[in-house]
Short mmCIF file of C-alpha atoms in Angstrom, two decimals:
data_model
loop_
_atom_site.label_atom_id
_atom_site.label_comp_id
_atom_site.label_asym_id
_atom_site.label_seq_id
_atom_site.Cartn_x
_atom_site.Cartn_y
_atom_site.Cartn_z
CA MET A 16 0.01 0.06 0.13
CA LYS A 17 2.36 2.43 -1.40
CA VAL A 18 -0.36 5.26 -1.82
CA VAL A 19 -3.21 6.40 0.74
CA ALA A 20 -5.96 8.86 0.22
CA ILE A 21 -7.36 10.62 2.82
CA THR A 22 -11.03 11.78 2.97
CA GLY A 23 -13.51 13.27 5.84
CA TYR A 24 -16.60 15.81 6.53
CA ARG A 25 -16.48 19.78 6.16
CA PRO A 26 -16.75 21.80 9.10
CA HIS A 27 -19.93 22.49 9.09
CA GLU A 28 -21.02 18.81 8.39
CA LEU A 29 -19.43 18.24 11.78
CA GLY A 30 -20.84 21.43 13.94
CA ILE A 31 -17.33 23.37 13.81
CA PHE A 32 -17.15 27.09 12.87
CA LYS A 33 -14.11 28.04 15.08
CA ALA A 34 -10.69 27.38 14.72
CA ASP A 35 -10.41 26.94 17.92
CA HIS A 36 -13.35 23.88 18.50
CA PRO A 37 -12.09 21.49 20.84
CA GLY A 38 -13.21 18.51 18.39
CA ILE A 39 -10.59 19.49 15.74
CA ASP A 40 -7.80 17.72 17.92
CA ILE A 41 -9.67 14.68 19.17
CA ILE A 42 -9.96 14.69 15.21
CA LYS A 43 -6.63 15.00 14.63
CA GLU A 44 -5.73 12.57 16.75
CA ALA A 45 -8.20 9.79 14.91
CA TYR A 46 -6.02 11.07 11.65
CA GLN A 47 -2.91 10.99 13.39
CA ARG A 48 -3.54 7.00 14.86
CA LYS A 49 -4.75 5.93 11.61
CA ILE A 50 -1.91 7.45 8.88
CA MET A 51 0.83 5.76 11.78
CA GLU A 52 -1.09 2.76 10.88
CA ALA A 53 -0.75 3.13 7.29
CA ILE A 54 2.71 4.19 7.90
CA GLU A 55 3.50 0.97 9.36
CA LEU A 56 1.88 -1.11 6.18
CA GLY A 57 4.15 0.43 4.26
CA ALA A 58 2.67 3.97 3.05
CA GLU A 59 4.78 6.45 1.43
CA TRP A 60 1.91 8.67 -0.71
CA PHE A 61 -0.85 10.22 1.33
CA ILE A 62 -3.02 12.39 -1.15
CA PHE A 63 -6.06 14.90 -0.56
CA SER A 64 -7.49 17.16 -2.04
CA GLY A 65 -7.59 19.92 0.25
CA THR A 66 -11.03 20.35 1.14
CA ASN A 67 -11.66 22.56 4.18
CA GLY A 68 -12.03 20.77 7.63
CA CYS A 69 -11.07 16.98 8.24
CA GLU A 70 -8.71 17.54 4.97
CA LEU A 71 -6.50 20.13 5.80
CA TRP A 72 -6.53 19.17 9.37
CA ALA A 73 -5.28 15.42 8.39
CA GLY A 74 -2.94 17.72 6.13
CA GLU A 75 -1.65 19.04 9.12
CA VAL A 76 -1.00 16.12 10.64
CA LEU A 77 1.02 14.60 8.12
CA LEU A 78 3.38 17.78 7.75
CA GLU A 79 4.21 17.09 11.70
CA LEU A 80 4.87 13.29 11.14
CA ARG A 81 7.05 14.33 8.01
CA GLU A 82 9.04 15.29 10.50
CA THR A 83 10.10 12.19 11.74
CA TYR A 84 8.64 9.63 9.15
CA PRO A 85 9.61 9.83 5.31
CA ILE A 86 6.53 10.35 4.17
CA LYS A 87 5.69 12.27 0.93
CA ILE A 88 2.17 15.01 0.92
CA ALA A 89 0.33 15.18 -2.40
CA VAL A 90 -2.42 17.91 -2.60
CA PHE A 91 -4.85 17.70 -5.63
CA PRO A 92 -7.52 20.05 -5.68
CA PRO A 93 -10.25 19.21 -8.31
CA PHE A 94 -10.15 23.35 -9.07
CA LEU A 95 -8.70 26.29 -9.09
CA GLN A 96 -9.27 28.91 -6.10
CA MET A 97 -10.95 26.38 -4.30
CA GLU A 98 -10.00 27.96 -1.14
CA GLU A 99 -11.17 31.43 -2.08
CA LYS A 100 -14.45 30.40 0.07
CA TYR A 101 -12.51 29.29 2.66
CA LYS A 102 -12.75 30.88 6.38
CA PRO A 103 -9.32 32.71 6.86
CA PHE A 104 -7.87 30.21 9.24
CA GLU A 105 -8.81 27.73 6.74
CA GLN A 106 -7.44 29.59 4.11
CA GLU A 107 -4.01 29.86 5.85
CA LEU A 108 -3.81 26.55 6.05
CA PHE A 109 -4.33 25.50 2.80
CA ILE A 110 -1.74 28.01 1.30
CA ARG A 111 0.84 26.06 3.88
CA LEU A 112 -0.43 23.15 2.86
CA GLN A 113 0.03 24.32 -1.09
CA LEU A 114 3.54 25.44 -0.01
CA GLU A 115 4.98 22.55 2.22
CA ALA A 116 3.47 19.50 0.65
CA ASP A 117 5.70 17.51 -2.00
CA PHE A 118 3.35 17.93 -4.42
CA PHE A 119 0.71 20.38 -4.68
CA GLU A 120 -1.29 20.28 -8.51
CA PRO A 121 -5.33 21.29 -9.15
CA LEU A 122 -6.90 18.53 -11.32
CA THR A 123 -8.45 21.03 -13.30
CA GLN A 124 -6.95 24.04 -14.35
CA ARG A 125 -10.18 26.34 -14.26
CA PRO A 126 -12.34 27.44 -11.27
CA TYR A 127 -15.63 25.89 -10.21
CA GLU A 128 -17.88 24.70 -12.93
CA ASP A 129 -19.54 21.57 -12.44
CA PRO A 130 -19.90 18.94 -10.48
CA SER A 131 -18.20 17.22 -12.82
CA GLN A 132 -14.64 18.28 -11.60
CA LEU A 133 -15.86 16.78 -7.74
CA ARG A 134 -16.73 13.45 -9.53
CA ALA A 135 -13.51 13.56 -11.72
CA LYS A 136 -11.11 14.20 -8.27
CA THR A 137 -13.14 11.18 -6.96
CA ALA A 138 -12.36 8.79 -9.59
CA PHE A 139 -8.42 10.23 -9.79
CA PHE A 140 -8.09 9.26 -5.87
CA LEU A 141 -9.98 5.61 -6.74
CA ASP A 142 -7.63 4.98 -9.43
CA LYS A 143 -4.39 6.10 -7.56
CA ALA A 144 -5.21 5.12 -4.48
CA ALA A 145 -4.14 1.49 -2.44
CA GLY A 146 -6.38 2.65 1.00
CA LEU A 147 -7.99 5.17 2.32
CA ILE A 148 -8.52 6.77 5.35
CA THR A 149 -11.58 8.56 6.51
CA LEU A 150 -13.28 10.25 8.86
CA TYR A 151 -16.87 8.49 9.10
CA ASP A 152 -19.95 8.50 11.18
CA GLU A 153 -22.40 5.61 10.06
CA GLU A 154 -25.29 7.33 11.11
CA THR A 155 -24.87 10.50 8.84
CA GLY A 156 -22.17 9.66 6.69
CA GLU A 157 -24.27 8.80 3.42
CA ALA A 158 -22.21 11.37 1.43
CA LEU A 159 -19.04 9.71 1.90
CA VAL A 160 -20.25 6.27 1.24
CA PHE A 161 -21.68 7.90 -2.05
CA SER A 162 -18.60 9.54 -2.58
CA TRP A 163 -16.62 6.35 -2.32
CA LYS A 164 -18.39 3.31 -2.93
CA GLY A 165 -16.42 2.72 -6.69
CA LEU A 166 -13.76 1.66 -4.03
CA ASN A 167 -12.94 -2.05 -5.11
CA GLU A 168 -12.10 -4.89 -2.37
CA ASN A 169 -8.58 -4.73 -2.81
CA THR A 170 -8.24 -1.49 -1.21
CA ARG A 171 -7.77 -1.35 2.54
CA TRP A 172 -10.26 1.00 4.46
CA SER A 173 -9.47 2.56 7.65
CA TYR A 174 -11.77 4.95 9.15
CA SER A 175 -12.45 6.44 12.94
#
């Protein structure tokens, strides 16, 4: 399992609206545990789109872990200027990831136009990743199930 995709909920889906919400630290701890498990299984690259919420928080965890472990970070936003609607603290983290990731490349070289860009993002991650780490609430998680139901039986799931 060389490449692992990371996804999760947007902050409003979790009731998180401020940078100092105590739930963020809990979420980051959960991602750290699962990322460490993936590293122990041989993961080298961690890929995500940089969506605000869980993906940005996991990206922050990855930057911290990269100081100790030989991992690579790749950020693939589905379109240009995705971060423009983020809150200032989210924009700051997105820009940090853009600057510090080992690879950063929007999947389409144009701003948001239609949902096909989001479907293309999902297809890209399904094609490239051998594993997936996500935060998932079985009672409210239909959006994530829909997005990732294209995973095949060879994909390793890891969720908290």
